[in-house]
Coordinates of C-alpha atoms in Angstrom, one line a residue:
M1280 CA -34.7 30.4 85.0
R1281 CA -32.5 33.0 86.6
V1282 CA -31.8 33.1 90.4
A1283 CA -30.2 35.7 92.6
L1284 CA -28.7 34.9 95.9
K1285 CA -27.6 36.9 98.9
L1286 CA -24.2 35.8 100.2
A1287 CA -22.3 36.6 103.5
Y1288 CA -18.7 35.7 104.2
I1289 CA -15.9 36.3 106.6
G1290 CA -13.2 37.9 104.4
T1291 CA -10.2 37.2 106.6
E1292 CA -10.6 33.5 105.7
F1293 CA -10.2 34.1 102.0
H1294 CA -7.9 35.8 99.4
G1295 CA -10.7 38.2 98.3
S1296 CA -14.0 37.5 96.6
Q1297 CA -12.9 37.2 93.0
I1298 CA -11.7 33.8 91.8
Q1299 CA -7.9 33.5 91.5
P1300 CA -5.6 30.6 90.7
N1301 CA -3.9 28.6 93.5
V1302 CA -5.6 30.5 96.5
E1303 CA -8.9 30.1 98.3
T1304 CA -11.4 32.8 97.3
V1305 CA -15.1 33.3 97.9
E1306 CA -16.0 32.7 94.2
G1307 CA -13.8 29.7 94.0
E1308 CA -15.6 28.0 96.9
L1309 CA -19.0 29.1 95.5
F1310 CA -18.3 27.8 92.0
K1311 CA -17.1 24.5 93.4
A1312 CA -20.3 24.2 95.4
L1313 CA -22.6 25.0 92.5
R1314 CA -20.8 22.6 90.2
N1315 CA -20.8 19.8 92.8
L1316 CA -24.6 20.2 93.2
G1317 CA -25.2 20.2 89.5
I1318 CA -26.7 23.7 89.7
I1319 CA -24.4 25.1 87.0
E1320 CA -21.8 23.6 84.6
S1321 CA -19.6 26.7 84.6
P1322 CA -19.9 30.4 85.5
K1323 CA -19.7 31.4 81.9
S1324 CA -22.4 29.1 80.6
A1325 CA -24.7 30.1 83.5
N1326 CA -24.1 33.9 82.8
Y1327 CA -22.9 34.3 86.4
I1328 CA -22.6 37.9 87.5
C1329 CA -21.7 39.3 91.0
A1330 CA -22.6 42.7 92.3
G1331 CA -18.9 43.5 92.8
R1332 CA -15.7 42.2 94.2
T1333 CA -14.3 42.7 97.6
D1334 CA -10.6 42.8 98.5
A1335 CA -8.8 40.2 100.6
G1336 CA -9.9 40.5 104.2
V1337 CA -13.1 42.5 103.5
H1338 CA -16.3 40.9 104.7
A1339 CA -19.8 40.9 103.3
L1340 CA -23.3 40.4 104.6
G1341 CA -25.4 41.3 101.5
Q1342 CA -23.2 40.4 98.5
V1343 CA -25.5 39.6 95.5
F1344 CA -24.8 37.2 92.6
A1345 CA -27.0 35.8 89.9
F1346 CA -26.9 33.0 87.4
D1347 CA -29.1 30.9 85.1
T1348 CA -30.1 27.4 86.0
D1349 CA -32.7 24.7 85.3
K1350 CA -32.3 23.3 88.9
M1351 CA -34.2 26.0 90.8
N1352 CA -35.2 23.4 93.4
L1353 CA -31.5 23.1 94.3
A1354 CA -30.5 26.7 94.0
I1355 CA -31.6 27.6 97.6
P1356 CA -29.5 28.6 100.6
R1357 CA -29.6 25.5 102.7
V1358 CA -28.7 23.2 99.8
I1359 CA -25.8 25.4 98.6
N1360 CA -24.6 25.9 102.1
S1361 CA -24.1 22.1 102.5
E1362 CA -21.2 22.4 100.1
L1363 CA -19.7 25.6 101.4
P1364 CA -17.1 26.2 104.2
S1365 CA -18.5 27.7 107.3
G1366 CA -17.0 31.1 106.5
I1367 CA -19.4 31.5 103.6
W1368 CA -23.1 31.2 103.7
V1369 CA -26.1 32.0 101.4
W1370 CA -29.1 33.3 103.4
A1371 CA -31.7 34.5 100.8
H1372 CA -32.7 33.7 97.2
A1373 CA -35.1 35.2 94.6
E1374 CA -36.2 34.4 91.1
V1375 CA -35.3 37.3 88.9
P1376 CA -35.7 38.2 85.2
L1377 CA -33.3 36.6 82.7
S1378 CA -32.0 40.2 82.0
F1379 CA -31.1 40.8 85.7
D1380 CA -27.5 42.0 86.0
A1381 CA -26.4 41.9 89.7
R1382 CA -23.6 44.5 89.0
R1383 CA -25.0 46.9 86.4
D1384 CA -28.6 47.0 87.9
A1385 CA -27.3 48.0 91.3
I1386 CA -28.1 51.6 92.1
S1387 CA -26.1 51.8 95.3
R1388 CA -23.8 49.9 97.7
H1389 CA -23.7 50.2 101.5
Y1390 CA -20.4 49.6 103.3
R1391 CA -19.6 49.8 107.0
Y1392 CA -16.2 50.3 108.6
V1393 CA -15.6 49.5 112.2
M1394 CA -12.5 50.9 114.0
S1395 CA -11.2 51.8 117.5
G1396 CA -12.7 55.1 118.7
R1397 CA -10.3 55.9 121.5
E1398 CA -8.0 58.3 119.7
Y1399 CA -10.5 60.1 117.4
D1400 CA -12.7 63.2 117.7
I1401 CA -16.0 62.0 116.3
S1402 CA -17.2 65.6 115.7
K1403 CA -14.3 66.3 113.4
I1404 CA -15.0 63.1 111.5
R1405 CA -18.6 64.0 111.1
E1406 CA -17.8 67.5 109.9
A1407 CA -15.2 66.3 107.4
S1408 CA -17.5 63.6 106.0
K1409 CA -19.9 66.3 104.7
F1410 CA -17.3 67.5 102.2
L1411 CA -17.2 64.0 100.6
L1412 CA -20.9 63.9 99.9
G1413 CA -22.1 64.3 96.3
T1414 CA -20.1 63.7 93.1
H1415 CA -16.4 64.1 93.1
D1416 CA -13.2 62.8 91.5
F1417 CA -11.9 60.2 94.0
E1418 CA -8.6 59.5 92.2
N1419 CA -6.7 60.3 95.3
F1420 CA -8.9 57.8 97.2
S1421 CA -8.4 54.9 94.9
R1422 CA -5.8 52.3 93.8
T1423 CA -5.6 52.5 90.0
N1424 CA -7.2 49.5 88.3
G1425 CA -7.7 50.7 84.8
E1426 CA -11.0 52.6 85.5
K1427 CA -12.0 54.9 82.7
S1428 CA -13.3 57.4 85.2
T1429 CA -12.6 58.0 88.9
V1430 CA -15.7 60.2 89.4
R1431 CA -18.1 58.7 91.9
T1432 CA -21.1 59.8 93.9
I1433 CA -21.4 59.4 97.7
E1434 CA -25.0 59.6 98.9
R1435 CA -24.5 59.3 102.6
I1436 CA -21.8 59.0 105.3
D1437 CA -22.8 58.4 108.9
A1438 CA -20.3 58.2 111.7
R1439 CA -21.3 57.1 115.2
I1440 CA -19.7 55.9 118.5
D1441 CA -20.6 52.4 119.7
G1442 CA -18.9 51.8 123.0
E1443 CA -15.2 52.0 122.4
L1444 CA -15.6 51.7 118.6
I1445 CA -16.5 54.1 115.8
K1446 CA -18.7 52.8 113.0
I1447 CA -18.7 54.7 109.7
D1448 CA -21.4 53.9 107.1
V1449 CA -20.8 54.9 103.5
V1450 CA -23.4 54.6 100.7
G1451 CA -22.6 55.4 97.1
N1452 CA -23.5 54.5 93.5
S1453 CA -20.3 52.5 93.1
F1454 CA -16.8 52.5 94.5
L1455 CA -13.2 52.4 93.2
W1456 CA -10.7 49.9 94.3
N1457 CA -9.7 50.7 98.0
M1458 CA -11.9 53.8 97.9
V1459 CA -13.9 53.2 101.1
R1460 CA -10.8 52.2 103.1
K1461 CA -8.9 55.3 101.9
I1462 CA -11.9 57.5 102.8
V1463 CA -11.7 56.0 106.3
T1464 CA -8.0 56.7 106.4
A1465 CA -8.6 60.3 105.5
L1466 CA -11.4 60.8 108.1
S1467 CA -9.2 59.1 110.7
M1468 CA -6.3 61.5 109.9
I1469 CA -8.7 64.4 110.4
G1470 CA -10.2 62.8 113.5
N1471 CA -6.9 62.6 115.3
G1472 CA -5.7 66.1 114.2
V1473 CA -3.0 65.0 111.7
R1474 CA -4.8 66.7 108.8
D1475 CA -7.7 69.2 108.4
T1476 CA -10.7 69.8 106.1
D1477 CA -8.6 72.1 103.8
W1478 CA -6.4 69.1 103.0
L1479 CA -9.5 67.0 102.4
L1480 CA -10.8 69.5 99.8
Q1481 CA -7.4 69.4 98.1
M1482 CA -7.6 65.6 98.0
L1483 CA -10.9 66.0 96.1
N1484 CA -9.2 68.0 93.4
P1485 CA -6.7 65.5 91.9
D1486 CA -6.0 67.7 88.8
I1487 CA -4.0 70.1 91.0
Y1488 CA -3.2 68.0 94.1
E1489 CA -1.9 64.4 94.2
E1490 CA -1.2 62.4 97.3
G1491 CA -1.2 58.7 98.0
I1492 CA -2.6 57.5 101.3
E1493 CA -2.7 53.9 102.7
P1494 CA -6.1 52.2 102.9
A1495 CA -7.4 51.4 106.3
P1496 CA -7.0 47.7 107.3
A1497 CA -9.3 45.4 105.4
Y1498 CA -10.6 43.5 108.4
G1499 CA -12.7 46.5 109.5
L1500 CA -14.8 46.7 106.3
T1501 CA -18.1 45.0 105.5
L1502 CA -20.3 45.2 102.4
L1503 CA -23.6 45.4 104.1
K1504 CA -26.1 45.7 101.3
V1505 CA -26.5 46.2 97.5
N1506 CA -29.6 48.2 96.5
Y1507 CA -31.7 47.8 93.3
N1508 CA -34.4 49.9 91.8
E1509 CA -36.5 47.0 90.8
K1510 CA -38.4 45.1 93.5
I1511 CA -36.8 41.8 94.2
E1512 CA -38.9 39.3 96.2
W1513 CA -36.2 37.9 98.5
I1514 CA -37.0 34.7 100.4
E1515 CA -34.9 34.5 103.5
D1516 CA -33.9 31.0 104.8
S1517 CA -34.3 31.0 108.6
Y1518 CA -32.4 27.7 109.0
S1519 CA -29.4 29.1 107.2
I1520 CA -29.4 32.3 109.2
R1521 CA -29.7 30.4 112.4
R1522 CA -26.9 28.0 111.5
A1523 CA -24.6 30.9 110.5
S1524 CA -25.4 32.6 113.8
E1525 CA -24.4 29.5 115.8
Q1526 CA -21.1 29.2 113.9
N1527 CA -20.3 32.9 114.4
Q1528 CA -21.1 32.8 118.1
K1529 CA -18.3 30.2 118.4
R1530 CA -15.9 32.6 116.5
I1531 CA -16.9 35.5 118.8
L1532 CA -16.2 33.4 121.9
R1533 CA -12.8 32.4 120.5
H1534 CA -11.8 36.0 119.7
R1535 CA -13.0 37.2 123.2
V1536 CA -10.8 34.5 124.8
M1537 CA -7.8 35.5 122.5
A1538 CA -8.3 39.2 123.4
E1539 CA -8.0 38.3 127.1
V1540 CA -5.0 36.1 126.5
L1541 CA -3.3 38.9 124.6
E1542 CA -4.1 41.3 127.4
E1543 CA -2.4 38.9 129.9
L1544 CA 0.7 38.6 127.6
I1545 CA 1.3 42.4 127.7
S1546 CA 0.4 42.8 131.4
H1547 CA 3.9 41.7 132.6
E1548 CA 2.3 40.1 135.7

């Protein structure tokens, strides 16, 4: 049988999602849990496939991965979570066809970037984002990783103010390495008046214009959802969702306290 799982993780606690030697990664922890539980012998023998990798520091809510197993009774969120660190949790599962490919069968991916909104003109960001919609060559918005083509399609970009923050949602068929974070950098530069839309149009024409820009910090980016054409009957695990919520409330409290401590440290009082 083949099972697909939805995975969430706090990216700042790991060196990216893809397994690497000698560092803690999301896949490294996941493979260890699956082997310890006897769900798979190895990723290769189980035909393990992930919807896509995320860089160090990037978070996920709806990462999807799939593998073959004869232990369907164990391949459920609350069992797998018992072997995972608190910064990673599975919250839904589904039985899928043996041919299901979590990466190639995905039709779009939805990312959200959260950043401070104090210094940016949201109307300029929204206007500039319109030029990024559709199919373009995003070579100037990527970090070269041997891709055969740097042409990608952006379906939707929404930017909105939420309190003192700006949230930018980006939906596309697939993304190049660092692409979303560099899009955010470009929109930020336009939003604070450093660059304009003429420059953005030049950036979308790498054959005649080339410029490297730094990606926005990884901690602001989350992979929210991976979308598929075929209907997948996801079964959500309420216990796993509730347990993760409790753990994250503790993290939220800690960060709020730390924010107050840092404010006091710079107050000079």
